[in-house]
mmCIF file with all atom_site columns, C-alpha atoms in Angstrom:
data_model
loop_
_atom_site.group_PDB
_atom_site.id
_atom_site.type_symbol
_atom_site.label_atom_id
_atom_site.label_alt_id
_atom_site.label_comp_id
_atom_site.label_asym_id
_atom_site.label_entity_id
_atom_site.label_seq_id
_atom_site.pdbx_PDB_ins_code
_atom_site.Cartn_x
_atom_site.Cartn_y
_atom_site.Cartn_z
_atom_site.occupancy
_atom_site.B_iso_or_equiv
_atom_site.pdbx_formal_charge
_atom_site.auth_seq_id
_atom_site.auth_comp_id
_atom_site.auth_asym_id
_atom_site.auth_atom_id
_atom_site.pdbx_PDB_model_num
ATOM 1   C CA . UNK A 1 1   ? -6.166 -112.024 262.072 1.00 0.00 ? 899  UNK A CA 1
ATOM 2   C CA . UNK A 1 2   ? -4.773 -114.291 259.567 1.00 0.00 ? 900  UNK A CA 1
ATOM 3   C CA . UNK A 1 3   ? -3.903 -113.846 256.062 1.00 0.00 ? 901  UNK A CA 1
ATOM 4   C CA . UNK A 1 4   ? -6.824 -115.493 254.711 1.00 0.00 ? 902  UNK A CA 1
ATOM 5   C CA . UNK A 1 5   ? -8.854 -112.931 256.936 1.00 0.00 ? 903  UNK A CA 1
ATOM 6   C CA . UNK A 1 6   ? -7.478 -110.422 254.645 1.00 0.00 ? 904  UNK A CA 1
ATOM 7   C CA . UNK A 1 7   ? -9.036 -109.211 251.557 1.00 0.00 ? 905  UNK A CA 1
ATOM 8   C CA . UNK A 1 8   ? -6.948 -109.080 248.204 1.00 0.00 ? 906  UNK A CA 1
ATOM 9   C CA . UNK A 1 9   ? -7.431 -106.015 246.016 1.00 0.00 ? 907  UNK A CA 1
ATOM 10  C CA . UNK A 1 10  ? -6.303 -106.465 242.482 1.00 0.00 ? 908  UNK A CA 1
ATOM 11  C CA . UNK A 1 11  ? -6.660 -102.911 240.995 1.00 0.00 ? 909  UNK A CA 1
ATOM 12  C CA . UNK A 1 12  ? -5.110 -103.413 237.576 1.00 0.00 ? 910  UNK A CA 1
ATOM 13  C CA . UNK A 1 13  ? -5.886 -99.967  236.982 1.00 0.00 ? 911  UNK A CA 1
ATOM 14  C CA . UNK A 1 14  ? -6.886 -99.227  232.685 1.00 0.00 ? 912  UNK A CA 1
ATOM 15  C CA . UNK A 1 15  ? -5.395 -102.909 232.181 1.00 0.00 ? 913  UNK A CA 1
ATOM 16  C CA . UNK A 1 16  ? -7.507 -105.304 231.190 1.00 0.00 ? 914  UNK A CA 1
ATOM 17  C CA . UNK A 1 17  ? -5.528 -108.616 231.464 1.00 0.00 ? 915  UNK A CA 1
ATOM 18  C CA . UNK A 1 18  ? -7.395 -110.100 228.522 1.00 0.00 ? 916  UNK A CA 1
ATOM 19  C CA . UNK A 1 19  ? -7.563 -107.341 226.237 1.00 0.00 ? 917  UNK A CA 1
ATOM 20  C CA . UNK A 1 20  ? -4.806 -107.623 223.550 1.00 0.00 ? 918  UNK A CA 1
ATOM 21  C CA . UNK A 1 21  ? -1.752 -105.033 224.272 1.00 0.00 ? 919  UNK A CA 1
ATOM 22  C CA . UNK A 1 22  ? -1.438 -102.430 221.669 1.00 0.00 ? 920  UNK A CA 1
ATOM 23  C CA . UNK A 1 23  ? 2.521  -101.722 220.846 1.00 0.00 ? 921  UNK A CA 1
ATOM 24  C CA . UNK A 1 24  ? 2.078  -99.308  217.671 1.00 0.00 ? 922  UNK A CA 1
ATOM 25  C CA . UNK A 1 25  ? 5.232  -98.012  216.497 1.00 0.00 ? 923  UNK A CA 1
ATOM 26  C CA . UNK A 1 26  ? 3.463  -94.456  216.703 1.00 0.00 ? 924  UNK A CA 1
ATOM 27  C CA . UNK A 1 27  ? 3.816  -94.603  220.157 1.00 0.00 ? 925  UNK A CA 1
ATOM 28  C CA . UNK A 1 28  ? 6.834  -91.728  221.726 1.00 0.00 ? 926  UNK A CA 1
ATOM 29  C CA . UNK A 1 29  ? 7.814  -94.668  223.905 1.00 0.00 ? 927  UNK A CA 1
ATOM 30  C CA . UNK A 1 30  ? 8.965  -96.565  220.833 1.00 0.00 ? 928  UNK A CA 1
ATOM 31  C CA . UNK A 1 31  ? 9.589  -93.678  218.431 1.00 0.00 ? 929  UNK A CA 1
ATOM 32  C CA . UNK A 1 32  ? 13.339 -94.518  218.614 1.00 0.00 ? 930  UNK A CA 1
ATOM 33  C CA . UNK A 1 33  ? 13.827 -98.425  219.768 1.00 0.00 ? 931  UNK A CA 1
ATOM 34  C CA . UNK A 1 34  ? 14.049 -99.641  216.335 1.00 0.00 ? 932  UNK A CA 1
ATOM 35  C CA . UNK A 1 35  ? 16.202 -96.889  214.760 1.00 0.00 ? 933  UNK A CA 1
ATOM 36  C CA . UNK A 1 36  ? 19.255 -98.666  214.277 1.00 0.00 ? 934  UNK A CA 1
ATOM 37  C CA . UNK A 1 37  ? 17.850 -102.078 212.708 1.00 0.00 ? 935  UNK A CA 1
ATOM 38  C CA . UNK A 1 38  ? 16.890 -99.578  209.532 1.00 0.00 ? 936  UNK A CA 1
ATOM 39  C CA . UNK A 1 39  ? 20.371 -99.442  208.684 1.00 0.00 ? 937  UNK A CA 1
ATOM 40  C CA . UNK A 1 40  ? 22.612 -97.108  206.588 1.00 0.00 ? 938  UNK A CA 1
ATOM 41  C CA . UNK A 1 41  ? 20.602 -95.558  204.253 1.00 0.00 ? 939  UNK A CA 1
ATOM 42  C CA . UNK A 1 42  ? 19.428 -97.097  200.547 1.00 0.00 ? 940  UNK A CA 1
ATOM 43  C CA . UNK A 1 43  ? 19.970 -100.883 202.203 1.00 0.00 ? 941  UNK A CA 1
ATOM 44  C CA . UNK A 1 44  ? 17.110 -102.779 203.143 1.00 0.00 ? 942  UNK A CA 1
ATOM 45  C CA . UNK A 1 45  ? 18.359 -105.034 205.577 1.00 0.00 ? 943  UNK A CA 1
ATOM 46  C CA . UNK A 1 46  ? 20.983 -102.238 206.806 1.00 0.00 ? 944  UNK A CA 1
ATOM 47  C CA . UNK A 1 47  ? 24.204 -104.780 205.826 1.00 0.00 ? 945  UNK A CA 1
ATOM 48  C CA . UNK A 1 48  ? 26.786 -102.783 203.384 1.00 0.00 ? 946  UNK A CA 1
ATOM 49  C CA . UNK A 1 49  ? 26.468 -103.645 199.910 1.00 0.00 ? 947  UNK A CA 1
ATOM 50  C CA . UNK A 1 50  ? 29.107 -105.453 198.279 1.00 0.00 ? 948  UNK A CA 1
ATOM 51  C CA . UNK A 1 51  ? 30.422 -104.969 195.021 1.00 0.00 ? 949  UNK A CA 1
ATOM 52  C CA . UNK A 1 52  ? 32.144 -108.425 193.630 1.00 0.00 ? 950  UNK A CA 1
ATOM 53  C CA . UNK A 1 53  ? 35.085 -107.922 191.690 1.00 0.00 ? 951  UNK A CA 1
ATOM 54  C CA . UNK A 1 54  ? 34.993 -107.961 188.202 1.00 0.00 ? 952  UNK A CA 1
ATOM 55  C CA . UNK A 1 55  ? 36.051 -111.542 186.679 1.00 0.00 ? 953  UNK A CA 1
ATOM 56  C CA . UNK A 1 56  ? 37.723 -110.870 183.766 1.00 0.00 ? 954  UNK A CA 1
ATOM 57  C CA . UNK A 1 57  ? 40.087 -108.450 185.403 1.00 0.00 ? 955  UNK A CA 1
ATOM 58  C CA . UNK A 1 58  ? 41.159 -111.363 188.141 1.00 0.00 ? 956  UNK A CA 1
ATOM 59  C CA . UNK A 1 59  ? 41.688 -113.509 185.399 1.00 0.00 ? 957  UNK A CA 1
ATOM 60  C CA . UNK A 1 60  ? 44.323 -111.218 183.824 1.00 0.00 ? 958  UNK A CA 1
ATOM 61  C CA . UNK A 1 61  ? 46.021 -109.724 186.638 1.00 0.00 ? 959  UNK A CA 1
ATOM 62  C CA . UNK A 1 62  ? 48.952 -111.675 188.580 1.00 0.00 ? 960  UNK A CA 1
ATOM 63  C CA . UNK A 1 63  ? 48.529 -113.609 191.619 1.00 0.00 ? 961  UNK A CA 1
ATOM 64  C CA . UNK A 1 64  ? 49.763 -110.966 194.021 1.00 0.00 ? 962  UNK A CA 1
ATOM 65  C CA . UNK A 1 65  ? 47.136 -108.246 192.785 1.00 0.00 ? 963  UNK A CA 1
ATOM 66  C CA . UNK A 1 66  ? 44.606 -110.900 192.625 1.00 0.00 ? 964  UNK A CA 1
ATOM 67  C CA . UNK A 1 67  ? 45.055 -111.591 196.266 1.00 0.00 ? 965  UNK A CA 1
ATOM 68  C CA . UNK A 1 68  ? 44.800 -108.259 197.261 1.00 0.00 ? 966  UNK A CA 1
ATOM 69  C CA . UNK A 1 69  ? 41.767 -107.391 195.499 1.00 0.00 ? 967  UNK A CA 1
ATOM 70  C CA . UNK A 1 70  ? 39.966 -110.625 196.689 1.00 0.00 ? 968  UNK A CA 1
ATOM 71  C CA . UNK A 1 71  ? 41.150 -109.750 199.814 1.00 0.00 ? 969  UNK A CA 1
ATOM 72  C CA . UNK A 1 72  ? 39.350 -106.441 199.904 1.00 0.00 ? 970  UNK A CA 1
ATOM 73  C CA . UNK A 1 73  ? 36.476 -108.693 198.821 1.00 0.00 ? 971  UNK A CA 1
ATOM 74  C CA . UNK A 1 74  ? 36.417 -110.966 201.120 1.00 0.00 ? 972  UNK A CA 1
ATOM 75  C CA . UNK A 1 75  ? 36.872 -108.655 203.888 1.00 0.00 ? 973  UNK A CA 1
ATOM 76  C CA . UNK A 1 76  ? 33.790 -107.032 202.682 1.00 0.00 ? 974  UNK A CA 1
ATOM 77  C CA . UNK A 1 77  ? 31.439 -110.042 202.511 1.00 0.00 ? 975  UNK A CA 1
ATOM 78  C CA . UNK A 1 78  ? 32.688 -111.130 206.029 1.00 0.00 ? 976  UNK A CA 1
ATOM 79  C CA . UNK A 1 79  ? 32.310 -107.490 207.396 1.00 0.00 ? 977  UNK A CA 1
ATOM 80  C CA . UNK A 1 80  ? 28.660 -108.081 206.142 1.00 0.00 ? 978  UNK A CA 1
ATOM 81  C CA . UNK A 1 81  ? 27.857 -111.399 207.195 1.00 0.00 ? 979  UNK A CA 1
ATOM 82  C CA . UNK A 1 82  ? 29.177 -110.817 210.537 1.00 0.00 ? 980  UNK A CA 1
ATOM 83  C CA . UNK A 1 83  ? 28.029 -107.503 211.501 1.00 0.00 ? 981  UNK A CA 1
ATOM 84  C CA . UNK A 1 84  ? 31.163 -105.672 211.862 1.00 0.00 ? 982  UNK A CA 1
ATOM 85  C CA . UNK A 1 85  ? 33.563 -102.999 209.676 1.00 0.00 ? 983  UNK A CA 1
ATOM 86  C CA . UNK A 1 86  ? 35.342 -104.874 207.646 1.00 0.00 ? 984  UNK A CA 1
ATOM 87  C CA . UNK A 1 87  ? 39.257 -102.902 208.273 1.00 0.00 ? 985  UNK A CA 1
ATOM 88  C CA . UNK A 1 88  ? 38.487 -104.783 211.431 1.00 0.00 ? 986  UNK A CA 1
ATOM 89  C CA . UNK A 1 89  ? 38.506 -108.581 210.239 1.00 0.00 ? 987  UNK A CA 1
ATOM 90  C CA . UNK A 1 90  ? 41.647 -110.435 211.080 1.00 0.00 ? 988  UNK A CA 1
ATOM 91  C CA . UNK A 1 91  ? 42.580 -112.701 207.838 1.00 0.00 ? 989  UNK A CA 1
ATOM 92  C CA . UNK A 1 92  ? 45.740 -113.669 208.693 1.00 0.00 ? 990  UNK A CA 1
ATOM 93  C CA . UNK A 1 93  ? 45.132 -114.793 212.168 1.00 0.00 ? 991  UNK A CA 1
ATOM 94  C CA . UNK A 1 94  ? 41.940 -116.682 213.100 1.00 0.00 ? 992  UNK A CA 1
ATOM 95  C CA . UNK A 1 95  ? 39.795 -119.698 211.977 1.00 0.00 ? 993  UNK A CA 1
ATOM 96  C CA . UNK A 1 96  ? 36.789 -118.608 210.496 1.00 0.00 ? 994  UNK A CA 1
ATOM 97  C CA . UNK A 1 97  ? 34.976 -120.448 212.929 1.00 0.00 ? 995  UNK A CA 1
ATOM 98  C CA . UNK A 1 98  ? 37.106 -118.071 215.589 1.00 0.00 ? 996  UNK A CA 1
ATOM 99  C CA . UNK A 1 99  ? 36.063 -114.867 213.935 1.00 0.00 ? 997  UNK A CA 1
ATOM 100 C CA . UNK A 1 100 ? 32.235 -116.353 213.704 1.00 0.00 ? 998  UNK A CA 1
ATOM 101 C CA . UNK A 1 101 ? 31.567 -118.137 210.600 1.00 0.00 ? 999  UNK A CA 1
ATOM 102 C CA . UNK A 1 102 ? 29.444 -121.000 211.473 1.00 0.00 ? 1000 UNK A CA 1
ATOM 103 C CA . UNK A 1 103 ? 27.111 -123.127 209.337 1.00 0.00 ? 1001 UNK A CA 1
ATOM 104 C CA . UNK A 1 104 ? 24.455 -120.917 208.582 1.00 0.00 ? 1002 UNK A CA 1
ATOM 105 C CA . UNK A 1 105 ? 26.704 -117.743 207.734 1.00 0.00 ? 1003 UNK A CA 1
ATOM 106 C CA . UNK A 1 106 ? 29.486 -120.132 206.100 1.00 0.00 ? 1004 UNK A CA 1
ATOM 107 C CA . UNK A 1 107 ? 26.452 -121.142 203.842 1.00 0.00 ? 1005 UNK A CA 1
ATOM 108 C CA . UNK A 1 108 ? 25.283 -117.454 202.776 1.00 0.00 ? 1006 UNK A CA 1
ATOM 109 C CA . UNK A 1 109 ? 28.896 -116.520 202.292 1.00 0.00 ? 1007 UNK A CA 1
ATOM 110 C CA . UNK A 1 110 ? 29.245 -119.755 200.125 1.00 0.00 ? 1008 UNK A CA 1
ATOM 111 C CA . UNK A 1 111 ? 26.251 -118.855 197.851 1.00 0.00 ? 1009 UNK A CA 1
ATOM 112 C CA . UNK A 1 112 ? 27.174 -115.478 197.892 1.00 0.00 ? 1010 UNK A CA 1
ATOM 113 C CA . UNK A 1 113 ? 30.834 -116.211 196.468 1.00 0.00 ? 1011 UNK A CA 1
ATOM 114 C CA . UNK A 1 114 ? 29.790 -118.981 194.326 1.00 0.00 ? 1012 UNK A CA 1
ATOM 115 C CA . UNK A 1 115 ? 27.296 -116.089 192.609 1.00 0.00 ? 1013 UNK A CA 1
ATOM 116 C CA . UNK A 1 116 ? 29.823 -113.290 192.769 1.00 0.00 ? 1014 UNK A CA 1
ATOM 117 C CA . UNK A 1 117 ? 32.943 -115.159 191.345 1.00 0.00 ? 1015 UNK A CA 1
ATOM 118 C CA . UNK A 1 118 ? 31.263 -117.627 189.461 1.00 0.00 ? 1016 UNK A CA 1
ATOM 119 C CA . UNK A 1 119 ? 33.493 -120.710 191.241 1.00 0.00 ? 1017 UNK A CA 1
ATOM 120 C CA . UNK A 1 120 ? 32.556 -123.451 193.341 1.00 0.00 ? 1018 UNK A CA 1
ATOM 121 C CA . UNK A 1 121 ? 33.335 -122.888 196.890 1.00 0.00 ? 1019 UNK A CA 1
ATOM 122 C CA . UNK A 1 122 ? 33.788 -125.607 198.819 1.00 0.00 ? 1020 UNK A CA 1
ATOM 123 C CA . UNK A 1 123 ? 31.740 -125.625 202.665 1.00 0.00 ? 1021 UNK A CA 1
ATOM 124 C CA . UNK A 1 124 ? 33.529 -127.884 204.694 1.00 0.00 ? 1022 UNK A CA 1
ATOM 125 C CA . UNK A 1 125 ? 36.702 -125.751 203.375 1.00 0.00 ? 1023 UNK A CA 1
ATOM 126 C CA . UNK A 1 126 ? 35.679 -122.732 204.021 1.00 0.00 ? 1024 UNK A CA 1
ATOM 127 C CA . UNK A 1 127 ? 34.398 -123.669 207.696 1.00 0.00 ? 1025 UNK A CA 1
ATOM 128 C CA . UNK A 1 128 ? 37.009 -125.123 208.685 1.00 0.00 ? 1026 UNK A CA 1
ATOM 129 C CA . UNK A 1 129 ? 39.864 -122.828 206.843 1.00 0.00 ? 1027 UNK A CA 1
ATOM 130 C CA . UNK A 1 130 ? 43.033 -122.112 209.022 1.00 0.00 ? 1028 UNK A CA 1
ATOM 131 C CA . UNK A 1 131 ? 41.811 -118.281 208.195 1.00 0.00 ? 1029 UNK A CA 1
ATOM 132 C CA . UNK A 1 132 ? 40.397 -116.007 205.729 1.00 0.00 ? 1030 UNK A CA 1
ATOM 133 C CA . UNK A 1 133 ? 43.426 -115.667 204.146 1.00 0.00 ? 1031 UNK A CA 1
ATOM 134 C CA . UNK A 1 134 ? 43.082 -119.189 203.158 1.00 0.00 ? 1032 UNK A CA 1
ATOM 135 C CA . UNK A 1 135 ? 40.224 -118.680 201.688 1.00 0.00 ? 1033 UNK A CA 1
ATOM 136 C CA . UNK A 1 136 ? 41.560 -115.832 199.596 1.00 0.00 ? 1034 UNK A CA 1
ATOM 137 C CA . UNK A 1 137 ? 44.375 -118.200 198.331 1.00 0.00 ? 1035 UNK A CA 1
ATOM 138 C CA . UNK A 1 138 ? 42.187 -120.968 197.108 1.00 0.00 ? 1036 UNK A CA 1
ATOM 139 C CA . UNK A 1 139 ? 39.875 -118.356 195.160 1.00 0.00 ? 1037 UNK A CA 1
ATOM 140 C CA . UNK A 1 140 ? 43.057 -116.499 193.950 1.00 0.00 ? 1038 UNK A CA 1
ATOM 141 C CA . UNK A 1 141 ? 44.239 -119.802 192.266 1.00 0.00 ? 1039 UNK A CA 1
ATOM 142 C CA . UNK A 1 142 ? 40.907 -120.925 191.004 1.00 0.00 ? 1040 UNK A CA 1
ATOM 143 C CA . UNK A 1 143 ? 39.982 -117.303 188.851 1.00 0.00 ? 1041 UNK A CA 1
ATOM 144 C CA . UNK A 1 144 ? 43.565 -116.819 187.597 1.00 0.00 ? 1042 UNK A CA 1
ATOM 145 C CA . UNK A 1 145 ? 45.582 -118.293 184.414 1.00 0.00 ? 1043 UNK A CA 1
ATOM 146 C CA . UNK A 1 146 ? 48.466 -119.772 186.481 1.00 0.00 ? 1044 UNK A CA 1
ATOM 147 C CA . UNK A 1 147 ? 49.054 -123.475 185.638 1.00 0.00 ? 1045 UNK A CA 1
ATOM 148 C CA . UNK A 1 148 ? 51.205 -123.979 188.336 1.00 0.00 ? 1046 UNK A CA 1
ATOM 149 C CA . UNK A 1 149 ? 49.445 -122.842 191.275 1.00 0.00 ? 1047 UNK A CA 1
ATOM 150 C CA . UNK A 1 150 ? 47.555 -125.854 193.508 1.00 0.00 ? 1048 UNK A CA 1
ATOM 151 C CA . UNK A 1 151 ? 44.569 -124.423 193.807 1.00 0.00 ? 1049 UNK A CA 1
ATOM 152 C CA . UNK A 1 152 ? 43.547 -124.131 190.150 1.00 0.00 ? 1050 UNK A CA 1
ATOM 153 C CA . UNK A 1 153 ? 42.356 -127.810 190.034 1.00 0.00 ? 1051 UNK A CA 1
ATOM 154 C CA . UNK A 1 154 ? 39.645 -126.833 191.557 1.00 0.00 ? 1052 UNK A CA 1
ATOM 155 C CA . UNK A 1 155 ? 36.658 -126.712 189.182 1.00 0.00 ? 1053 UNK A CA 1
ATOM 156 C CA . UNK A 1 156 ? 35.134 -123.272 188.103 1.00 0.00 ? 1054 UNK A CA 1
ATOM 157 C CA . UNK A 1 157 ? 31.471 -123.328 187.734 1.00 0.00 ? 1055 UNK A CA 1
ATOM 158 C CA . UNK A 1 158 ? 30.156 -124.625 184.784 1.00 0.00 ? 1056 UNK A CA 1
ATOM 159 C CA . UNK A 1 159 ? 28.792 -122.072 182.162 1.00 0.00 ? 1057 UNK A CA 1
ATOM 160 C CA . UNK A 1 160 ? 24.787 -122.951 181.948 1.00 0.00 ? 1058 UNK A CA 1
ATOM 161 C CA . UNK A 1 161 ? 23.815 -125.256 179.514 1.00 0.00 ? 1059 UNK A CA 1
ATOM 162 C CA . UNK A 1 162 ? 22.907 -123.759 175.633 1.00 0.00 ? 1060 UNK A CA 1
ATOM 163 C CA . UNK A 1 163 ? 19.948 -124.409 174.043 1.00 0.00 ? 1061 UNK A CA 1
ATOM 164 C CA . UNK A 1 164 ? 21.046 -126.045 170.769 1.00 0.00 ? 1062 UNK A CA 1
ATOM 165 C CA . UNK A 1 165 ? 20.892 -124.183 167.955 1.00 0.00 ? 1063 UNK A CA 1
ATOM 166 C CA . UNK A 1 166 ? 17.454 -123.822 165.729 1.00 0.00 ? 1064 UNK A CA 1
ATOM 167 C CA . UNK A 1 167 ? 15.767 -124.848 168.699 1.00 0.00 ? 1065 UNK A CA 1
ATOM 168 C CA . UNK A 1 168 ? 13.026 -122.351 169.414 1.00 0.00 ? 1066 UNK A CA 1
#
């Protein structure tokens, strides 16, 4: 007897291998797969919300405070770009390539900061900073009053254009 001599039984059982599968969310097999994606509770895409810091008081408080408070900042919009708490993002440290900033999230934190702080943030800059604490440096000097520091060349966003007045 060889194996051609031998018949083959395909019992698929209920299966039909045309019919459409059916993976409804109502199912108890998938009751809890997608639990975690809903995220903490009043988010929509389950990332933390972050609150910017409020421009007018950067631009009277001193450099040191301003750091610090951009720092918290920062930290936060990292934590939420990158998945992770943001106590536990290294500023001093790593690249921002090393902790996981690449084009597309560099881009969304860009647009994100340029919204928040109302400054122009630079891409290439903040890809390729030496670490977040860079970053915090060159926003530090761009929202405060002090003449001296290096970074406040950089432009701040211009205010949107008026309509001229009697113009209706």
């Amino acid at each position: 007897m060889s194996i051609q001599d031998v018949p083959l039984q395909w019992d698929l059982g209920p299966l039909d291998p045309l019919a459409p599968l059916d993976f409804s969310f109502g199912d108890a097999l998938f009751d809890d797969c997608f639990d975690d994606l809903a995220g903490p509770a009043g988010t929509e895409t389950g990332a933390p919300e972050v609150i910017p810091p409020d421009l007018r008081l950067l631009a009277v408080t001193g450099l040191a405070k301003r750091r610090e408070i951009l720092e918290t900042y920062v930290r936060q919009e990292l934590g939420r770009v990158l998945g992770v708490p943001p106590h536990t993002i290294d500023t001093t440290g790593l690249p921002m390539n090393s902790l996981g900033v690449g084009s597309i999230m560099g881009l969304e934190l860009q647009r994100r900061m340029e919204d928040a702080l109302q400054v122009e943030v630079d891409l290439q800059r903040l890809l390729r900073a030496n670490s977040a604490a860079e970053l915090i440096d060159c926003l530090a000097g761009q929202l405060g009053d002090d003449e001296d520091d290096p970074h406040r060349r950089a432009s701040r966003r211009p205010a949107p254009p008026q309509a001229p007045a009697g113009a209706a």
